[in-house]
Short mmCIF file of C-alpha atoms in Angstrom, two decimals:
data_model
loop_
_atom_site.label_atom_id
_atom_site.label_comp_id
_atom_site.label_asym_id
_atom_site.label_seq_id
_atom_site.Cartn_x
_atom_site.Cartn_y
_atom_site.Cartn_z
CA UNK C 1 -0.16 -0.08 -0.04
CA UNK C 2 3.08 2.50 0.74
CA UNK C 3 5.69 2.77 -1.50
CA UNK C 4 8.09 3.28 1.37
CA UNK C 5 9.59 1.92 4.46
CA UNK C 6 7.75 3.39 7.38
CA UNK C 7 9.58 1.01 10.06
CA UNK C 8 13.22 0.53 9.96
CA UNK C 9 14.41 -3.11 9.11
CA UNK C 10 15.34 -4.92 12.60
CA UNK C 11 18.71 -6.70 12.68
CA UNK C 12 18.20 -10.62 12.61
CA UNK C 13 21.26 -12.32 13.78
CA UNK C 14 22.60 -15.69 12.27
CA UNK C 15 22.61 -18.42 15.02
CA UNK C 16 23.03 -21.96 13.64
CA UNK C 17 24.61 -25.24 14.89
CA UNK C 18 26.99 -27.02 13.10
CA UNK C 19 29.51 -29.98 13.40
CA UNK C 20 33.04 -28.77 13.69
CA UNK C 21 36.23 -30.08 12.26
CA UNK C 22 39.99 -29.22 12.23
CA UNK C 23 41.59 -27.72 8.96
CA UNK C 24 43.40 -31.04 8.80
CA UNK C 25 40.16 -32.69 7.73
CA UNK C 26 39.19 -30.59 5.00
CA UNK C 27 39.44 -32.03 1.49
CA UNK C 28 41.77 -31.26 -0.82
CA UNK C 29 45.41 -29.49 -0.74
CA UNK C 30 46.52 -28.62 2.72
CA UNK C 31 45.35 -25.11 3.99
CA UNK C 32 48.21 -23.40 6.07
CA UNK C 33 46.73 -20.17 5.75
CA UNK C 34 43.67 -21.43 7.70
CA UNK C 35 45.60 -23.13 10.42
CA UNK C 36 48.05 -19.88 11.00
CA UNK C 37 44.90 -17.61 11.36
CA UNK C 38 41.89 -16.81 13.24
CA UNK C 39 39.14 -17.46 10.60
CA UNK C 40 36.89 -20.38 9.90
CA UNK C 41 35.47 -22.17 6.60
CA UNK C 42 31.69 -22.49 6.32
CA UNK C 43 29.22 -24.03 4.01
CA UNK C 44 27.83 -22.09 0.98
CA UNK C 45 24.45 -22.38 2.46
CA UNK C 46 25.77 -20.01 5.39
CA UNK C 47 26.77 -17.32 2.88
CA UNK C 48 23.13 -17.49 1.07
CA UNK C 49 21.33 -17.02 4.38
CA UNK C 50 23.90 -14.35 5.85
CA UNK C 51 23.03 -12.20 2.45
CA UNK C 52 19.24 -12.27 3.39
CA UNK C 53 19.93 -10.84 7.14
CA UNK C 54 20.64 -7.40 7.81
CA UNK C 55 24.23 -7.99 9.49
CA UNK C 56 26.91 -5.64 10.25
CA UNK C 57 30.12 -6.03 7.92
CA UNK C 58 32.82 -7.43 8.16
CA UNK C 59 31.30 -10.75 9.13
CA UNK C 60 32.26 -11.45 12.74
CA UNK C 61 31.06 -14.79 14.26
CA UNK C 62 30.85 -15.83 18.26
CA UNK C 63 31.79 -19.62 18.59
CA UNK C 64 30.24 -21.21 21.73
CA UNK C 65 30.71 -24.66 23.01
CA UNK C 66 27.79 -25.27 24.88
CA UNK C 67 28.91 -28.33 26.68
CA UNK C 68 31.93 -26.53 27.97
CA UNK C 69 30.46 -23.15 28.18
CA UNK C 70 33.66 -21.86 26.34
CA UNK C 71 33.65 -18.96 24.00
CA UNK C 72 35.62 -17.10 21.51
CA UNK C 73 35.40 -14.96 18.05
CA UNK C 74 36.50 -15.41 14.63
CA UNK C 75 35.77 -14.17 11.14
CA UNK C 76 35.27 -16.17 7.77
CA UNK C 77 37.70 -17.05 5.30
CA UNK C 78 35.71 -18.89 2.56
CA UNK C 79 32.27 -20.84 1.90
CA UNK C 80 33.22 -24.01 0.59
CA UNK C 81 32.62 -26.58 3.41
CA UNK C 82 30.44 -29.32 3.20
CA UNK C 83 26.87 -28.76 4.18
CA UNK C 84 26.58 -28.85 8.01
CA UNK C 85 30.26 -28.40 8.83
CA UNK C 86 32.87 -25.77 9.59
CA UNK C 87 36.46 -26.12 9.43
CA UNK C 88 38.51 -24.35 12.43
CA UNK C 89 42.05 -24.00 13.13
CA UNK C 90 43.63 -26.12 15.67
CA UNK C 91 44.60 -23.74 18.24
CA UNK C 92 40.58 -22.65 18.14
CA UNK C 93 39.28 -25.95 18.80
CA UNK C 94 41.75 -26.66 21.60
CA UNK C 95 40.44 -23.34 23.34
CA UNK C 96 36.86 -24.42 23.34
CA UNK C 97 37.79 -27.85 24.38
CA UNK C 98 36.29 -29.49 20.99
CA UNK C 99 36.95 -33.00 19.60
CA UNK C 100 35.97 -33.82 16.00
CA UNK C 101 32.76 -33.83 15.12
CA UNK C 102 31.50 -32.09 18.17
CA UNK C 103 28.80 -29.62 17.92
CA UNK C 104 29.47 -25.81 17.68
CA UNK C 105 27.10 -23.10 17.94
CA UNK C 106 27.79 -20.08 15.19
CA UNK C 107 26.39 -16.78 16.05
CA UNK C 108 26.87 -13.19 14.11
CA UNK C 109 27.85 -10.60 16.38
CA UNK C 110 29.42 -6.73 16.09
CA UNK C 111 32.51 -6.08 18.10
CA UNK C 112 34.13 -2.78 19.04
CA UNK C 113 37.46 -1.58 17.29
CA UNK C 114 40.62 -2.63 19.06
CA UNK C 115 42.62 0.03 20.51
CA UNK C 116 45.16 -2.06 23.01
CA UNK C 117 45.92 -5.65 23.38
CA UNK C 118 48.59 -7.39 25.76
CA UNK C 119 50.00 -10.79 25.07
CA UNK C 120 52.06 -12.78 27.14
CA UNK C 121 54.22 -15.95 25.59
CA UNK C 122 54.01 -19.28 26.57
CA UNK C 123 57.68 -20.07 26.25
CA UNK C 124 60.90 -18.27 27.12
CA UNK C 125 61.73 -19.31 23.07
CA UNK C 126 59.66 -16.41 21.99
CA UNK C 127 62.39 -13.56 23.34
CA UNK C 128 64.81 -14.92 20.89
CA UNK C 129 62.96 -13.03 17.92
CA UNK C 130 64.71 -9.92 17.07
CA UNK C 131 61.54 -7.84 16.54
CA UNK C 132 58.50 -9.55 18.14
CA UNK C 133 56.26 -6.44 17.44
CA UNK C 134 56.83 -6.93 13.92
CA UNK C 135 56.32 -10.31 13.81
CA UNK C 136 53.21 -10.22 15.78
CA UNK C 137 51.69 -7.79 13.48
CA UNK C 138 52.50 -9.70 10.38
CA UNK C 139 50.61 -12.52 11.99
CA UNK C 140 47.60 -10.74 13.05
CA UNK C 141 46.74 -9.89 9.48
CA UNK C 142 45.37 -13.35 9.08
CA UNK C 143 43.21 -12.58 12.25
CA UNK C 144 39.61 -10.81 12.48
CA UNK C 145 39.40 -10.35 16.05
CA UNK C 146 40.97 -11.43 19.69
CA UNK C 147 39.09 -12.46 22.75
CA UNK C 148 40.52 -12.09 26.37
CA UNK C 149 41.60 -15.49 27.40
CA UNK C 150 42.37 -17.22 24.26
CA UNK C 151 45.98 -18.79 23.39
CA UNK C 152 46.31 -17.94 19.69
CA UNK C 153 49.53 -19.47 17.92
CA UNK C 154 51.65 -17.77 15.26
CA UNK C 155 54.24 -19.23 12.99
CA UNK C 156 57.85 -17.71 12.42
CA UNK C 157 60.79 -19.48 11.01
CA UNK C 158 59.32 -22.83 10.95
CA UNK C 159 58.35 -22.37 14.40
CA UNK C 160 55.08 -22.26 16.12
CA UNK C 161 55.04 -19.79 19.27
CA UNK C 162 51.73 -19.41 21.47
CA UNK C 163 50.60 -16.42 22.67
CA UNK C 164 47.97 -15.82 25.20
CA UNK C 165 45.46 -12.70 25.05
CA UNK C 166 45.56 -11.64 28.69
CA UNK C 167 43.86 -7.85 27.90
CA UNK C 168 41.96 -6.15 25.09
CA UNK C 169 40.53 -2.95 25.07
CA UNK C 170 37.70 -1.38 24.75
CA UNK C 171 36.23 -4.74 25.58
CA UNK C 172 37.07 -8.36 26.39
CA UNK C 173 36.59 -9.37 22.28
CA UNK C 174 37.54 -6.62 19.90
CA UNK C 175 37.92 -6.48 15.92
CA UNK C 176 41.55 -5.81 14.86
CA UNK C 177 40.29 -5.27 11.13
CA UNK C 178 41.50 -1.90 9.66
CA UNK C 179 42.62 -0.43 13.37
CA UNK C 180 45.22 1.53 14.95
CA UNK C 181 46.24 -1.04 18.12
CA UNK C 182 48.89 -0.54 20.84
CA UNK C 183 50.58 -3.86 21.81
CA UNK C 184 52.29 -4.60 25.01
CA UNK C 185 53.97 -8.05 25.99
CA UNK C 186 53.84 -9.53 29.55
CA UNK C 187 56.81 -11.52 30.79
CA UNK C 188 57.11 -15.24 29.17
CA UNK C 189 55.62 -18.25 31.12
CA UNK C 190 58.56 -19.55 32.93
CA UNK C 191 60.81 -16.63 32.27
CA UNK C 192 63.55 -15.95 35.16
CA UNK C 193 65.65 -12.70 35.57
CA UNK C 194 69.03 -13.43 35.48
CA UNK C 195 71.17 -13.31 38.88
CA UNK C 196 73.57 -10.76 39.06
CA UNK C 197 76.62 -11.92 40.70
CA UNK C 198 78.49 -9.06 42.78
CA UNK C 199 81.98 -8.88 42.56
CA UNK C 200 84.42 -9.35 45.38
CA UNK C 201 86.22 -6.30 46.75
CA UNK C 202 89.49 -8.58 47.14
CA UNK C 203 89.53 -8.88 43.57
CA UNK C 204 88.89 -5.13 42.84
CA UNK C 205 91.32 -3.78 45.15
CA UNK C 206 94.52 -3.70 43.11
CA UNK C 207 97.21 -0.87 43.91
CA UNK C 208 97.64 1.16 40.71
CA UNK C 209 101.16 1.75 41.64
CA UNK C 210 101.95 -1.89 41.15
CA UNK C 211 101.16 -1.69 37.54
CA UNK C 212 103.29 1.28 36.76
CA UNK C 213 106.74 0.84 34.84
CA UNK C 214 109.83 0.53 37.00
CA UNK C 215 111.78 3.74 37.25
CA UNK C 216 114.66 4.57 34.90
CA UNK C 217 117.48 6.94 34.64
CA UNK C 218 119.37 8.17 38.08
CA UNK C 219 118.29 6.62 41.29
CA UNK C 220 119.91 8.05 44.32
CA UNK C 221 122.23 5.70 46.72
CA UNK C 222 121.66 2.64 44.53
CA UNK C 223 125.24 1.58 44.27
CA UNK C 224 127.48 -0.47 46.55
CA UNK C 225 129.86 1.34 49.33
CA UNK C 226 133.82 1.59 48.89
CA UNK C 227 136.32 2.48 51.46
CA UNK C 228 138.61 5.73 50.84
CA UNK C 229 141.79 3.47 52.09
CA UNK C 230 141.23 0.65 49.52
CA UNK C 231 140.48 -1.88 52.49
CA UNK C 232 137.80 -4.04 51.99
CA UNK C 233 134.19 -3.43 53.77
CA UNK C 234 134.05 -5.28 57.18
CA UNK C 235 130.91 -7.37 57.35
CA UNK C 236 128.65 -6.42 60.17
CA UNK C 237 125.98 -8.41 62.09
CA UNK C 238 123.90 -5.20 61.95
CA UNK C 239 121.93 -4.97 58.43
CA UNK C 240 122.59 -1.25 57.10
CA UNK C 241 119.47 0.46 56.03
CA UNK C 242 119.85 0.11 52.08
CA UNK C 243 117.52 2.39 50.46
CA UNK C 244 115.21 0.44 47.95
CA UNK C 245 113.98 2.31 45.09
CA UNK C 246 110.70 3.41 45.37
CA UNK C 247 108.08 2.47 42.23
CA UNK C 248 106.69 5.36 40.49
CA UNK C 249 103.74 7.03 42.17
CA UNK C 250 100.45 6.88 40.09
CA UNK C 251 99.05 9.97 38.85
CA UNK C 252 96.08 9.95 37.10
CA UNK C 253 96.02 11.63 33.71
CA UNK C 254 99.87 10.94 32.82
CA UNK C 255 99.99 8.82 29.70
CA UNK C 256 102.27 5.29 30.32
CA UNK C 257 105.06 5.85 27.61
CA UNK C 258 106.11 2.45 27.79
CA UNK C 259 102.72 1.02 26.93
CA UNK C 260 103.28 -2.01 24.71
CA UNK C 261 100.76 -2.58 21.71
CA UNK C 262 98.36 -5.78 22.38
CA UNK C 263 98.33 -5.31 26.25
CA UNK C 264 95.94 -3.99 28.42
CA UNK C 265 95.84 -2.70 31.95
CA UNK C 266 92.91 -2.07 34.32
CA UNK C 267 93.13 0.31 37.04
CA UNK C 268 90.26 -0.18 39.64
CA UNK C 269 89.72 1.27 43.22
CA UNK C 270 92.55 3.44 43.30
CA UNK C 271 93.44 4.35 46.93
CA UNK C 272 93.65 7.98 47.63
CA UNK C 273 97.28 9.29 48.99
CA UNK C 274 97.54 9.83 52.19
CA UNK C 275 98.78 13.29 53.56
CA UNK C 276 101.83 11.76 54.81
CA UNK C 277 102.68 10.66 51.39
CA UNK C 278 101.89 13.84 49.59
CA UNK C 279 103.95 15.65 51.84
CA UNK C 280 106.92 13.33 51.22
CA UNK C 281 106.29 13.55 47.35
CA UNK C 282 106.41 17.33 47.28
CA UNK C 283 110.15 17.09 48.58
CA UNK C 284 112.57 17.47 45.70
CA UNK C 285 115.55 15.23 45.44
CA UNK C 286 118.78 17.15 44.83
CA UNK C 287 122.11 15.62 44.75
CA UNK C 288 125.07 16.27 47.03
CA UNK C 289 123.08 18.50 48.95
CA UNK C 290 123.54 16.99 52.34
CA UNK C 291 126.09 18.12 54.92
CA UNK C 292 129.88 17.27 54.88
CA UNK C 293 132.00 15.47 57.30
CA UNK C 294 135.48 15.03 57.62
CA UNK C 295 137.28 12.00 58.45
CA UNK C 296 140.12 13.74 60.61
CA UNK C 297 139.03 13.77 64.06
CA UNK C 298 138.70 17.60 65.27
CA UNK C 299 141.49 18.93 67.74
CA UNK C 300 140.16 19.92 70.90
#
């Protein structure tokens, strides 16, 4: 009677129950693209029914295992499955606790666009990847949505890494199609911080003066004593104080001119000079500057 639509068309959800199987049971060639992503394969009748319903695109579905009340979300890749069957990635069947041929409820839904997500690797081996954010971004291109609590699987360098979705914003389930999402990582399961062993103080206390080169050139009172009358020097029981040459005092900023190529010297924990040593070091040595004594006895 009326040529225009007076009442807006209500959204009619898609809610059908199928038998689920893993992608490895799909007839034909092996489908690695399905196994590495977060999308499922549905029968052609589902596409025919979806086109008749007023659903929101892109197509996102809520998968429910009613026996265990496990829920996840996914997208659809193709409509080429046998009638009454859907094919899921292995990690998705593992999260839903499904076996081959179990019944799965598939319901169309709409999810908010993701703004943030946090993942936790399930193995410390994930730390061996040089740029994990770039690897994860490339792997998530095969996913349509994320659900908090799911353990997704990504493949990199012929190795499968499992990541647990710890948090998603703005909701517990989000769509990641054409979105700008911030990603964060939690410490992997089983990861332990390396223990730092403190260095022993005894090994670090090295006197820098021991590493200085031996003094060269003139050294005062280094020779042997001789008598003026030509007689041999008498041996006395009392040991005479023979001055020993002092090693060169270490001074910061003065280069080692006797350095040999290919050697390394480490100076650690240098002790500050005492006030007494600093005073003795300021006295400049002068040869033959002492007081003279006569061999002859003075007359009274």
